[in-house]
Short mmCIF file of C-alpha atoms and ligand atoms in Angstrom, two decimals:
data_model
loop_
_atom_site.label_atom_id
_atom_site.label_comp_id
_atom_site.label_asym_id
_atom_site.label_seq_id
_atom_site.Cartn_x
_atom_site.Cartn_y
_atom_site.Cartn_z
CA MET Q 1 0.07 0.30 0.36
CA LEU Q 2 1.24 3.45 -0.71
CA GLU Q 3 1.66 5.67 1.86
CA LEU Q 4 0.92 9.17 1.31
CA GLY Q 5 1.76 12.06 3.26
CA THR Q 6 -0.43 13.88 5.62
CA ARG Q 7 0.47 17.20 5.49
CA ALA Q 8 -1.54 19.37 2.28
CA GLN Q 9 1.32 19.74 0.21
CA ASP Q 10 2.04 15.90 0.41
CA GLN Q 11 -1.39 15.70 -0.78
CA PRO Q 12 -1.66 13.55 -4.48
CA LEU Q 13 -3.81 15.76 -7.46
CA LEU Q 14 -4.92 12.33 -8.64
CA TRP Q 15 -4.77 9.27 -6.74
CA VAL Q 16 -5.56 6.02 -7.89
CA ASP Q 17 -5.69 3.67 -5.59
CA HIS Q 18 -5.42 -0.07 -6.10
CA VAL Q 19 -8.08 0.40 -9.07
CA THR Q 20 -9.13 -3.37 -10.81
CA HIS Q 21 -11.75 -2.60 -13.32
CA ARG Q 22 -14.45 -5.47 -15.27
CA LEU Q 23 -16.27 -4.20 -18.61
CA GLY Q 24 -17.66 -7.74 -18.60
CA GLY Q 25 -19.36 -8.28 -15.64
CA ALA Q 26 -18.52 -10.10 -12.46
CA GLY Q 27 -16.55 -12.75 -13.85
CA SER Q 28 -15.18 -11.32 -16.21
CA THR Q 29 -11.29 -11.02 -16.96
CA PRO Q 30 -10.52 -7.54 -15.87
CA VAL Q 31 -9.59 -4.49 -17.69
CA LEU Q 32 -7.26 -3.02 -14.92
CA ARG Q 33 -5.76 -4.75 -12.77
CA ASP Q 34 -4.37 -3.02 -9.40
CA VAL Q 35 -3.44 0.25 -10.91
CA GLU Q 36 -2.01 2.49 -8.65
CA LEU Q 37 -0.82 6.11 -9.74
CA VAL Q 38 -0.06 9.04 -8.12
CA LEU Q 39 -0.12 12.59 -10.17
CA ALA Q 40 1.11 15.53 -8.23
CA PRO Q 41 -0.49 19.15 -8.75
CA GLY Q 42 0.34 20.20 -12.09
CA GLU Q 43 2.38 17.30 -13.06
CA TRP Q 44 2.80 15.66 -17.38
CA VAL Q 45 2.10 12.28 -17.20
CA ALA Q 46 1.85 10.25 -20.47
CA LEU Q 47 0.11 6.72 -20.69
CA ALA Q 48 1.41 4.69 -23.55
CA GLY Q 49 0.83 0.75 -23.87
CA ARG Q 50 -0.77 -1.84 -26.64
CA SER Q 51 -4.24 -1.39 -28.67
CA GLY Q 52 -6.52 -2.71 -25.97
CA SER Q 53 -4.15 -2.75 -23.14
CA GLY Q 54 -6.53 -0.28 -21.13
CA LYS Q 55 -5.73 3.40 -21.68
CA THR Q 56 -8.94 4.45 -22.50
CA THR Q 57 -10.79 2.34 -19.64
CA LEU Q 58 -8.52 4.28 -17.22
CA CYS Q 59 -9.17 7.44 -18.58
CA HIS Q 60 -12.49 7.40 -18.33
CA LEU Q 61 -12.81 6.47 -14.56
CA VAL Q 62 -9.91 8.69 -13.22
CA ALA Q 63 -12.72 11.55 -15.67
CA GLY Q 64 -15.68 10.12 -13.22
CA MET Q 65 -16.99 7.93 -16.04
CA GLY Q 66 -18.08 5.36 -14.29
CA THR Q 67 -17.03 3.52 -10.54
CA PRO Q 68 -13.87 1.09 -10.27
CA THR Q 69 -15.12 -2.67 -9.33
CA ALA Q 70 -12.13 -2.49 -7.07
CA GLY Q 71 -10.61 0.61 -4.99
CA ARG Q 72 -10.78 4.25 -5.83
CA ILE Q 73 -9.81 6.74 -7.71
CA LEU Q 74 -9.49 10.41 -6.05
CA ILE Q 75 -8.95 13.88 -7.09
CA ASP Q 76 -8.27 16.55 -4.34
CA SER Q 77 -9.38 13.97 -2.02
CA VAL Q 78 -12.71 13.40 -3.29
CA PRO Q 79 -13.94 10.49 -5.23
CA ALA Q 80 -13.62 11.24 -9.38
CA ASP Q 81 -17.69 9.92 -10.41
CA ARG Q 82 -18.87 12.72 -7.74
CA ILE Q 83 -16.71 15.65 -9.81
CA GLU Q 84 -18.64 17.42 -12.11
CA ASP Q 85 -16.74 20.45 -12.58
CA TRP Q 86 -14.51 20.59 -15.95
CA ALA Q 87 -12.39 23.28 -13.77
CA VAL Q 88 -11.25 20.14 -11.73
CA VAL Q 89 -11.33 17.19 -14.30
CA SER Q 90 -11.83 17.17 -17.82
CA LEU Q 91 -11.46 15.13 -20.70
CA LEU Q 92 -11.08 14.66 -23.67
CA PRO Q 93 -13.22 11.59 -25.34
CA GLN Q 94 -11.80 9.59 -28.44
CA ARG Q 95 -15.16 9.74 -29.75
CA LEU Q 96 -15.20 13.38 -29.16
CA ALA Q 97 -18.70 14.29 -28.44
CA LEU Q 98 -19.00 17.94 -29.72
CA ALA Q 99 -22.31 19.78 -30.49
CA GLU Q 100 -23.31 19.28 -34.07
CA GLU Q 101 -25.40 21.91 -34.34
CA LEU Q 102 -23.16 24.73 -33.15
CA SER Q 103 -19.86 26.33 -34.20
CA VAL Q 104 -16.17 25.49 -33.19
CA ALA Q 105 -16.07 28.63 -31.36
CA GLU Q 106 -18.94 27.51 -29.31
CA ASN Q 107 -17.99 24.09 -29.03
CA LEU Q 108 -14.88 25.17 -27.63
CA LEU Q 109 -15.81 27.54 -25.37
CA LEU Q 110 -19.03 25.46 -24.02
CA PRO Q 111 -17.65 25.16 -20.84
CA LEU Q 112 -16.99 28.86 -20.22
CA ASN Q 113 -20.29 29.91 -21.32
CA LEU Q 114 -22.29 27.05 -19.31
CA ARG Q 115 -20.23 28.53 -16.39
CA ALA Q 116 -20.86 31.95 -17.16
CA ARG Q 117 -24.76 30.91 -17.48
CA HIS Q 118 -24.85 29.03 -13.66
CA GLY Q 119 -23.34 32.29 -11.93
CA VAL Q 120 -20.03 30.79 -11.58
CA GLY Q 121 -17.33 33.11 -12.66
CA GLY Q 122 -15.25 32.94 -15.75
CA ALA Q 123 -11.87 34.81 -14.56
CA GLY Q 124 -9.00 33.36 -12.42
CA GLY Q 125 -8.87 29.37 -12.18
CA ALA Q 126 -5.19 28.04 -13.03
CA GLY Q 127 -2.40 30.71 -13.26
CA GLY Q 128 -4.54 33.73 -12.78
CA ALA Q 129 -5.35 35.08 -15.84
CA GLY Q 130 -8.87 35.45 -17.22
CA ARG Q 131 -10.14 31.99 -18.66
CA ALA Q 132 -12.28 34.08 -21.10
CA GLY Q 133 -8.90 34.51 -22.70
CA LEU Q 134 -7.35 31.42 -22.45
CA GLY Q 135 -9.99 29.79 -24.69
CA GLU Q 136 -9.51 32.95 -27.33
CA GLN Q 137 -6.32 31.57 -27.09
CA LEU Q 138 -6.64 28.20 -27.18
CA ILE Q 139 -8.76 29.00 -30.66
CA GLU Q 140 -5.97 30.56 -31.76
CA THR Q 141 -2.87 28.23 -30.75
CA LEU Q 142 -5.07 25.26 -32.01
CA GLY Q 143 -5.46 27.01 -35.50
CA LEU Q 144 -8.95 26.85 -35.32
CA ALA Q 145 -9.38 31.10 -35.92
CA GLY Q 146 -10.78 30.88 -39.68
CA LEU Q 147 -12.56 28.24 -38.65
CA ALA Q 148 -14.17 29.68 -35.40
CA ASP Q 149 -17.68 30.33 -37.30
CA ARG Q 150 -18.32 27.35 -39.12
CA LEU Q 151 -20.54 24.56 -38.07
CA VAL Q 152 -18.70 22.01 -36.58
CA GLY Q 153 -19.81 19.46 -38.86
CA GLN Q 154 -18.61 20.90 -41.73
CA THR Q 155 -15.43 20.82 -40.49
CA SER Q 156 -12.26 17.85 -41.23
CA LEU Q 157 -11.87 15.09 -38.11
CA GLY Q 158 -8.74 16.51 -36.90
CA GLU Q 159 -9.95 20.37 -36.67
CA GLN Q 160 -12.91 18.34 -34.65
CA GLN Q 161 -10.49 16.79 -32.46
CA ARG Q 162 -8.64 20.01 -32.01
CA THR Q 163 -12.11 21.67 -31.10
CA ALA Q 164 -12.50 19.02 -28.51
CA LEU Q 165 -9.53 19.62 -26.98
CA GLY Q 166 -9.68 22.95 -26.48
CA ARG Q 167 -13.00 22.02 -25.09
CA ALA Q 168 -10.98 20.13 -22.65
CA LEU Q 169 -8.77 22.71 -21.66
CA ALA Q 170 -10.88 25.79 -21.84
CA LEU Q 171 -11.16 26.37 -18.31
CA GLY Q 172 -7.54 25.42 -17.39
CA PRO Q 173 -9.02 22.30 -15.31
CA ARG Q 174 -6.91 21.16 -12.53
CA LEU Q 175 -6.75 17.64 -14.63
CA ALA Q 176 -6.82 17.37 -18.23
CA VAL Q 177 -7.52 14.05 -19.09
CA LEU Q 178 -6.92 13.39 -22.71
CA ASP Q 179 -7.66 10.08 -24.86
CA GLU Q 180 -5.03 10.38 -27.66
CA PRO Q 181 -5.09 13.75 -28.74
CA THR Q 182 -3.37 14.10 -30.98
CA GLY Q 183 -5.09 10.37 -33.15
CA HIS Q 184 -5.91 12.74 -35.81
CA GLN Q 185 -3.10 14.97 -36.29
CA ASP Q 186 -0.28 15.94 -38.99
CA ASP Q 187 3.24 16.59 -37.88
CA GLU Q 188 2.10 20.35 -38.24
CA HIS Q 189 -1.03 20.10 -36.12
CA VAL Q 190 1.06 17.76 -33.45
CA ASP Q 191 3.26 20.80 -32.88
CA ARG Q 192 -0.09 22.81 -32.15
CA VAL Q 193 -1.47 19.76 -30.45
CA LEU Q 194 1.64 20.29 -27.59
CA ALA Q 195 1.70 23.67 -28.01
CA ALA Q 196 -1.52 24.18 -26.03
CA LEU Q 197 -1.20 21.66 -23.83
CA SER Q 198 2.31 23.61 -23.25
CA LEU Q 199 -0.19 26.91 -22.57
CA VAL Q 200 -1.98 25.53 -20.22
CA HIS Q 201 0.35 23.69 -17.93
CA GLU Q 202 2.36 26.84 -17.87
CA ARG Q 203 -0.68 27.65 -16.10
CA GLY Q 204 -0.83 25.27 -13.62
CA THR Q 205 -3.27 22.29 -15.24
CA ALA Q 206 -2.25 18.26 -14.82
CA ILE Q 207 -2.23 16.33 -18.04
CA LEU Q 208 -2.83 12.73 -18.34
CA VAL Q 209 -2.32 11.64 -21.84
CA ALA Q 210 -3.27 8.55 -23.30
CA THR Q 211 -0.82 8.47 -26.56
CA HIS Q 212 0.91 6.61 -29.12
CA ASP Q 213 2.97 9.01 -30.53
CA GLU Q 214 6.25 9.36 -29.17
CA ARG Q 215 6.77 13.26 -29.59
CA MET Q 216 3.21 13.12 -26.45
CA TRP Q 217 5.88 10.95 -24.99
CA ARG Q 218 8.67 13.20 -24.86
CA ALA Q 219 7.19 16.06 -23.43
CA ALA Q 220 5.50 14.49 -20.76
CA GLY Q 221 7.14 14.82 -17.32
CA ARG Q 222 6.96 10.98 -16.62
CA VAL Q 223 5.94 8.19 -19.18
CA LEU Q 224 4.35 5.21 -18.14
CA THR Q 225 3.36 1.94 -19.73
CA ILE Q 226 0.24 -0.12 -19.03
CA HIS Q 227 -0.26 -4.04 -19.84
CA GLU Q 228 -2.80 -5.89 -20.11
CA GLY Q 229 -4.31 -3.70 -17.48
CA GLN Q 230 -1.36 -3.57 -15.31
CA LEU Q 231 1.02 -0.51 -15.06
CA THR Q 232 4.62 -1.88 -15.63
N1 ATP V 301 -18.01 -2.49 -23.30
C1 ATP V 301 -16.85 -3.53 -22.96
N2 ATP V 301 -17.49 -4.55 -22.38
C2 ATP V 301 -16.01 -5.52 -22.57
N3 ATP V 301 -14.43 -5.20 -22.93
C3 ATP V 301 -14.33 -4.18 -23.06
C4 ATP V 301 -15.44 -3.60 -23.25
N4 ATP V 301 -15.32 -2.06 -23.73
C5 ATP V 301 -13.42 -2.03 -23.90
N5 ATP V 301 -13.43 -3.32 -23.73
C6 ATP V 301 -11.96 -4.22 -23.16
O1 ATP V 301 -11.32 -3.79 -22.79
C7 ATP V 301 -10.03 -3.24 -22.85
C8 ATP V 301 -9.43 -2.41 -22.87
O2 ATP V 301 -10.02 -1.78 -23.60
P1 ATP V 301 -9.22 0.04 -23.89
O3 ATP V 301 -10.27 0.90 -24.34
O4 ATP V 301 -9.40 0.87 -22.32
O5 ATP V 301 -7.93 0.11 -24.38
P2 ATP V 301 -6.97 1.34 -25.10
O6 ATP V 301 -5.65 1.08 -24.66
O7 ATP V 301 -7.55 2.47 -24.69
O8 ATP V 301 -6.73 0.41 -26.26
P3 ATP V 301 -6.69 1.72 -28.19
O9 ATP V 301 -5.17 2.23 -27.75
O10 ATP V 301 -6.97 0.68 -29.00
O11 ATP V 301 -7.49 2.12 -27.85
C9 ATP V 301 -9.60 -4.00 -24.70
O12 ATP V 301 -9.26 -5.83 -24.32
C10 ATP V 301 -11.06 -4.09 -24.96
O13 ATP V 301 -11.68 -5.18 -26.01
#
């Protein structure tokens, strides 16, 4: 069992505490097996591993989409599946889940606009600068300025993926969980994805990124490998 300190400065941002997870019901082979993972605030960690090794499953659980079969996942000491605030933890899913009836900019800025509508401040967040400014910077950095007003369904898959990435980063969250953010990008746009990640990382966002992309591995502070549901 991992021993964690009791002082506030020793508390992890993310603690995946001996998580085992089954997708096929009781008796099925676990997709994750006794996974132990700790991220400090502001850390940037890449998750590598073969197709089917469990990366997406771990990303989904960390982002609160589901409850582990055994073990627990805490973000700032709160169970991940109880957190709904994208300023705390956000997800770029592989299936992008964009709102087709909205433009590129409206999709990317959706977390900001929902927050404003519910009376939660749009300013502040990681790094202290205004979140509204961050959204505009992300549109620019991700190469979406020329498409901002176009319906997202009328853009390419790579552009849609960058839009969904911008949406995950728009609040400068405590933790951004990103599943294959360069999966549909060419070299030039991998640069843009890396620039966007650096932008929020410099403001204090921690990043957990599942990726097959060696450039993404090089940008991370740590690279972990998952093999048949176990971190190695
Ligand atoms: N709904 C499901 N029911 C049962 N098993 C599933 C289900 N979804 C995924 N799996 C299995 O769980 C395992 C882990 O899948 P997961 O999507 O987490 O892998 P991954 O490492 O993200 O793969 P990739 O790199 O291809 O996206 C795989 O063996 C997969 O077949």
